[in-house]
Amino acid sequence: MNFGLSTYFLVKMRFRDALKHIISSGFNTIELSLEIPHVLEIDRDVINYLKYLRSDGIDFSMHAPFLEINLGSFFEDVRRYSKKRIIHAINTACAIGCNPVVIHPCYTFVKDKSKSIEAETRENFIQDLKEVLELAYENGIKIALENVHMPFFFFYNMDDFKALKEIIPGLGIALDLGHAFIAKRTEGIDNPEQSIIEDIEYIGMENIFHVHLHNNYGSKDEHLFLHGDMDIKQIISFLKTKDYSEKIIIESSDPELYGMDSVLKKIEELKDC
């Protein structure tokens, strides 16, 4: 299975140092987070360095900006700024050769409270997502929309995605297992891992473009890897039975907290499950 690490969780290091640390630890799959502080270091020289790494066998995905971003926002100035940053991420991914690009869904805090604002915001999101997807498609890049565990986002459960997919056929999922686990626990589901597996079967493996892997204790988005209540092995074992070969990106601060050796040992356990 194709396990990798995200640069977002190595922010104590400079960007190039984080890349070197990941690669020297034995990973050849990396998710580049186009977020602060590392985004401030990404200039033409860094892009050329990333292109060199890719030519040397390193496989990249990209996480588009998400801090203070709301693609399709009800507020036009926020909407324009968000789309500008997402488009910049796609152009940067194209220059480097990153695939897929992960995007967070739009949200509104008046979801299920003000139907008119919710409907207008959702329509904005669909329009912007279509534009982003078209740009990505022209450049051979897949867009993977990430599920978020808070119901005021427009991709909270698989029915949300299914409705979007009917309108935007080329859209795929960045399945965030930690987020999915919290959502299941919040809903009071007794076996959240089995419910996640059933969601994958319901939506179809062909729609799972990407996976984010992290753990928690069912209430907070703690981004753990070595600890947590979710039975990660159960879900990874299922993905193995389906011959899943896309990237599985570990989103956790555990490499900084406990060292790479502990993380690599855990990955080997998952590969053997």
Short mmCIF file of C-alpha atoms in Angstrom, two decimals:
data_model
loop_
_atom_site.label_atom_id
_atom_site.label_comp_id
_atom_site.label_asym_id
_atom_site.label_seq_id
_atom_site.Cartn_x
_atom_site.Cartn_y
_atom_site.Cartn_z
CA MET A 1 0.00 0.00 0.00
CA ASN A 2 1.13 3.51 -0.82
CA PHE A 3 1.64 5.27 2.53
CA GLY A 4 2.99 8.82 2.70
CA LEU A 5 3.30 11.81 5.00
CA SER A 6 1.96 15.35 4.90
CA THR A 7 4.30 18.32 5.22
CA TYR A 8 1.58 20.19 7.16
CA PHE A 9 2.46 18.33 10.35
CA LEU A 10 6.19 19.09 10.22
CA VAL A 11 5.90 22.86 10.55
CA LYS A 12 8.68 23.11 13.13
CA MET A 13 11.06 22.46 10.23
CA ARG A 14 11.78 24.59 7.21
CA PHE A 15 10.02 23.25 4.12
CA ARG A 16 13.08 21.73 2.41
CA ASP A 17 14.22 20.22 5.71
CA ALA A 18 10.80 18.61 6.17
CA LEU A 19 10.99 17.11 2.68
CA LYS A 20 14.50 15.76 3.29
CA HIS A 21 13.42 14.33 6.64
CA ILE A 22 10.45 12.49 5.11
CA ILE A 23 12.50 11.11 2.22
CA SER A 24 15.46 10.08 4.40
CA SER A 25 12.99 8.16 6.59
CA GLY A 26 12.14 5.96 3.61
CA PHE A 27 8.96 7.55 2.22
CA ASN A 28 8.58 8.20 -1.49
CA THR A 29 5.04 9.60 -1.22
CA ILE A 30 4.48 13.11 0.16
CA GLU A 31 1.50 15.42 0.41
CA LEU A 32 2.52 19.05 -0.03
CA SER A 33 0.39 21.39 2.05
CA LEU A 34 0.08 24.79 0.41
CA GLU A 35 -0.50 26.44 3.78
CA ILE A 36 1.36 28.67 6.18
CA PRO A 37 4.14 28.61 7.20
CA HIS A 38 5.60 26.43 4.42
CA VAL A 39 3.74 28.17 1.59
CA LEU A 40 5.80 31.28 2.32
CA GLU A 41 8.92 29.36 1.26
CA ILE A 42 7.59 27.98 -2.02
CA ASP A 43 9.22 30.04 -4.76
CA ARG A 44 10.50 29.16 -8.24
CA ASP A 45 13.67 27.55 -6.83
CA VAL A 46 11.63 25.34 -4.49
CA ILE A 47 9.28 24.35 -7.33
CA ASN A 48 12.30 23.34 -9.43
CA TYR A 49 13.61 21.32 -6.47
CA LEU A 50 10.24 19.56 -6.14
CA LYS A 51 10.26 18.81 -9.86
CA TYR A 52 13.72 17.29 -9.45
CA LEU A 53 12.48 15.13 -6.56
CA ARG A 54 9.56 13.97 -8.67
CA SER A 55 11.90 13.02 -11.52
CA ASP A 56 13.88 11.06 -8.92
CA GLY A 57 10.84 8.93 -8.00
CA ILE A 58 9.05 10.94 -5.30
CA ASP A 59 5.27 10.95 -5.76
CA PHE A 60 3.38 14.07 -4.66
CA SER A 61 -0.19 14.99 -3.88
CA MET A 62 -1.19 18.48 -2.83
CA HIS A 63 -3.51 19.80 -0.16
CA ALA A 64 -4.94 23.10 -1.37
CA PRO A 65 -5.21 25.96 1.15
CA PHE A 66 -7.98 25.59 3.73
CA LEU A 67 -7.18 28.03 6.53
CA GLU A 68 -9.48 31.05 6.19
CA ILE A 69 -10.71 29.59 2.88
CA ASN A 70 -14.33 28.96 1.93
CA LEU A 71 -14.76 28.09 -1.75
CA GLY A 72 -18.25 29.27 -2.75
CA SER A 73 -18.73 31.51 0.26
CA PHE A 74 -21.95 33.54 0.50
CA PHE A 75 -19.74 36.61 0.85
CA GLU A 76 -18.38 37.57 -2.56
CA ASP A 77 -15.01 38.91 -1.38
CA VAL A 78 -14.31 35.71 0.60
CA ARG A 79 -15.49 33.66 -2.36
CA ARG A 80 -13.19 35.44 -4.83
CA TYR A 81 -10.17 35.19 -2.53
CA SER A 82 -10.81 31.50 -1.82
CA LYS A 83 -11.14 30.62 -5.51
CA LYS A 84 -7.97 32.58 -6.31
CA ARG A 85 -5.97 30.56 -3.78
CA ILE A 86 -7.43 27.24 -4.94
CA ILE A 87 -6.63 28.06 -8.57
CA HIS A 88 -3.09 28.99 -7.55
CA ALA A 89 -2.79 25.60 -5.85
CA ILE A 90 -3.89 23.80 -9.02
CA ASN A 91 -1.41 25.75 -11.14
CA THR A 92 1.36 24.97 -8.65
CA ALA A 93 0.38 21.29 -8.60
CA CYS A 94 0.53 21.29 -12.39
CA ALA A 95 4.01 22.85 -12.38
CA ILE A 96 5.31 20.24 -9.92
CA GLY A 97 3.30 17.20 -11.01
CA CYS A 98 1.13 16.64 -7.92
CA ASN A 99 -1.94 14.41 -8.11
CA PRO A 100 -4.55 14.62 -6.75
CA VAL A 101 -5.25 18.06 -5.32
CA VAL A 102 -7.29 17.87 -2.11
CA ILE A 103 -9.89 20.57 -1.47
CA HIS A 104 -12.04 21.22 1.58
CA PRO A 105 -15.77 21.70 0.95
CA CYS A 106 -17.67 24.94 1.36
CA TYR A 107 -19.47 25.61 4.62
CA THR A 108 -22.12 27.90 6.04
CA PHE A 109 -22.95 28.32 9.71
CA VAL A 110 -26.61 28.88 8.84
CA LYS A 111 -27.00 25.45 7.23
CA ASP A 112 -30.45 24.11 8.15
CA LYS A 113 -31.29 27.55 9.62
CA SER A 114 -31.63 29.88 6.64
CA LYS A 115 -32.70 27.90 3.57
CA SER A 116 -32.23 30.80 1.15
CA ILE A 117 -28.66 31.56 2.25
CA GLU A 118 -27.84 27.85 2.34
CA ALA A 119 -29.19 27.34 -1.19
CA GLU A 120 -27.31 30.34 -2.59
CA THR A 121 -24.06 29.30 -0.89
CA ARG A 122 -24.38 25.73 -2.16
CA GLU A 123 -24.97 26.99 -5.69
CA ASN A 124 -21.89 29.23 -5.40
CA PHE A 125 -19.88 26.21 -4.25
CA ILE A 126 -21.08 24.07 -7.14
CA GLN A 127 -20.25 26.79 -9.68
CA ASP A 128 -16.76 27.35 -8.24
CA LEU A 129 -16.09 23.64 -7.91
CA LYS A 130 -17.05 23.10 -11.55
CA GLU A 131 -14.64 25.86 -12.61
CA VAL A 132 -11.83 24.45 -10.47
CA LEU A 133 -12.46 20.92 -11.72
CA GLU A 134 -12.39 22.04 -15.34
CA LEU A 135 -9.03 23.76 -14.86
CA ALA A 136 -7.62 20.69 -13.10
CA TYR A 137 -8.98 18.32 -15.79
CA GLU A 138 -7.33 20.38 -18.54
CA ASN A 139 -4.02 19.85 -16.75
CA GLY A 140 -4.47 16.14 -16.01
CA ILE A 141 -5.09 16.67 -12.31
CA LYS A 142 -7.78 14.98 -10.22
CA ILE A 143 -9.73 16.91 -7.60
CA ALA A 144 -10.43 15.05 -4.37
CA LEU A 145 -13.01 16.65 -2.08
CA GLU A 146 -12.39 15.96 1.60
CA ASN A 147 -15.17 14.93 3.97
CA VAL A 148 -15.33 17.08 7.09
CA HIS A 149 -16.82 15.97 10.41
CA MET A 150 -18.90 19.11 11.07
CA PRO A 151 -22.42 19.12 9.58
CA PHE A 152 -22.30 22.75 8.45
CA PHE A 153 -19.92 21.67 5.65
CA PHE A 154 -21.41 20.62 2.30
CA PHE A 155 -19.58 17.29 2.40
CA TYR A 156 -20.39 15.77 5.76
CA ASN A 157 -21.65 12.35 4.65
CA MET A 158 -21.73 10.21 1.53
CA ASP A 159 -25.20 11.37 0.53
CA ASP A 160 -23.76 14.89 0.33
CA PHE A 161 -21.04 13.64 -2.01
CA LYS A 162 -23.45 11.60 -4.10
CA ALA A 163 -25.57 14.72 -4.73
CA LEU A 164 -22.47 16.70 -5.77
CA LYS A 165 -21.22 13.85 -7.97
CA GLU A 166 -24.47 13.85 -9.95
CA ILE A 167 -23.83 17.49 -10.85
CA ILE A 168 -20.02 17.29 -11.15
CA PRO A 169 -19.21 13.83 -12.59
CA GLY A 170 -15.40 14.09 -12.46
CA LEU A 171 -15.28 14.80 -8.74
CA GLY A 172 -13.65 12.31 -6.36
CA ILE A 173 -13.20 11.87 -2.62
CA ALA A 174 -10.29 12.43 -0.30
CA LEU A 175 -11.59 10.06 2.35
CA ASP A 176 -10.51 11.42 5.71
CA LEU A 177 -10.83 8.48 8.08
CA GLY A 178 -10.33 10.53 11.24
CA HIS A 179 -13.12 12.92 10.24
CA ALA A 180 -15.39 10.04 9.27
CA PHE A 181 -14.80 8.35 12.64
CA ILE A 182 -15.78 11.49 14.58
CA ALA A 183 -18.93 11.91 12.47
CA LYS A 184 -19.95 8.29 13.15
CA ARG A 185 -19.30 8.61 16.88
CA THR A 186 -21.25 11.88 16.98
CA GLU A 187 -24.19 10.09 15.37
CA GLY A 188 -24.00 7.39 18.05
CA ILE A 189 -23.11 4.54 15.67
CA ASP A 190 -21.94 1.48 17.62
CA ASN A 191 -19.46 0.18 15.04
CA PRO A 192 -18.10 3.27 13.28
CA GLU A 193 -15.39 1.36 11.41
CA GLN A 194 -17.92 -1.00 9.80
CA SER A 195 -20.13 1.97 8.98
CA ILE A 196 -17.19 3.68 7.23
CA ILE A 197 -16.58 0.50 5.22
CA GLU A 198 -20.25 0.40 4.28
CA ASP A 199 -19.99 4.04 3.16
CA ILE A 200 -17.08 3.14 0.87
CA GLU A 201 -19.08 0.29 -0.63
CA TYR A 202 -22.11 2.56 -1.04
CA ILE A 203 -20.21 5.30 -2.87
CA GLY A 204 -17.91 2.95 -4.81
CA MET A 205 -14.16 2.42 -4.62
CA GLU A 206 -13.75 4.17 -7.97
CA ASN A 207 -14.69 7.44 -6.24
CA ILE A 208 -12.04 7.15 -3.52
CA PHE A 209 -9.22 9.11 -5.17
CA HIS A 210 -7.20 9.57 -1.98
CA VAL A 211 -7.13 8.71 1.75
CA HIS A 212 -6.14 10.77 4.78
CA LEU A 213 -5.21 8.56 7.71
CA HIS A 214 -5.25 9.68 11.34
CA ASN A 215 -6.90 8.64 14.58
CA ASN A 216 -8.70 10.20 17.54
CA TYR A 217 -10.90 9.35 20.50
CA GLY A 218 -14.17 10.10 18.75
CA SER A 219 -14.89 13.69 19.71
CA LYS A 220 -11.98 15.98 18.77
CA ASP A 221 -9.96 16.12 15.55
CA GLU A 222 -6.72 15.22 17.33
CA HIS A 223 -4.80 13.91 14.30
CA LEU A 224 -3.17 11.03 16.17
CA PHE A 225 -1.62 8.01 14.50
CA LEU A 226 -0.07 5.82 17.17
CA HIS A 227 -3.06 6.13 19.53
CA GLY A 228 -6.82 6.53 19.31
CA ASP A 229 -10.09 4.59 19.48
CA MET A 230 -10.55 3.87 15.77
CA ASP A 231 -9.58 0.38 14.63
CA ILE A 232 -7.46 1.55 11.70
CA LYS A 233 -6.48 -2.02 10.85
CA GLN A 234 -10.09 -2.99 10.14
CA ILE A 235 -10.44 -0.27 7.50
CA ILE A 236 -6.98 -0.72 5.98
CA SER A 237 -7.60 -4.47 5.77
CA PHE A 238 -10.80 -3.78 3.85
CA LEU A 239 -8.99 -1.44 1.45
CA LYS A 240 -6.40 -4.16 0.86
CA THR A 241 -9.13 -6.63 -0.12
CA LYS A 242 -10.21 -4.09 -2.75
CA ASP A 243 -6.62 -3.73 -4.04
CA TYR A 244 -6.63 -0.04 -3.21
CA SER A 245 -3.46 1.45 -4.68
CA GLU A 246 -3.91 5.23 -4.37
CA LYS A 247 -2.07 7.36 -1.82
CA ILE A 248 -2.76 6.97 1.89
CA ILE A 249 -1.42 10.10 3.58
CA ILE A 250 -0.75 10.08 7.31
CA GLU A 251 -1.89 13.38 8.79
CA SER A 252 -0.40 13.46 12.27
CA SER A 253 2.07 15.24 14.50
CA ASP A 254 3.20 11.88 15.87
CA PRO A 255 6.37 11.83 13.72
CA GLU A 256 7.48 15.00 15.52
CA LEU A 257 6.27 13.85 18.94
CA TYR A 258 7.42 10.22 18.94
CA GLY A 259 9.92 9.96 16.08
CA MET A 260 9.78 8.38 12.66
CA ASP A 261 10.77 4.91 13.87
CA SER A 262 7.53 4.50 15.83
CA VAL A 263 5.50 5.69 12.85
CA LEU A 264 7.30 3.36 10.43
CA LYS A 265 6.73 0.42 12.80
CA LYS A 266 3.01 1.20 12.87
CA ILE A 267 2.90 1.38 9.07
CA GLU A 268 4.51 -2.05 8.81
CA GLU A 269 1.84 -3.41 11.15
CA LEU A 270 -0.83 -1.96 8.90
CA LYS A 271 0.75 -3.44 5.81
CA ASP A 272 0.71 -6.86 7.47
CA CYS A 273 -2.92 -6.71 8.66
#
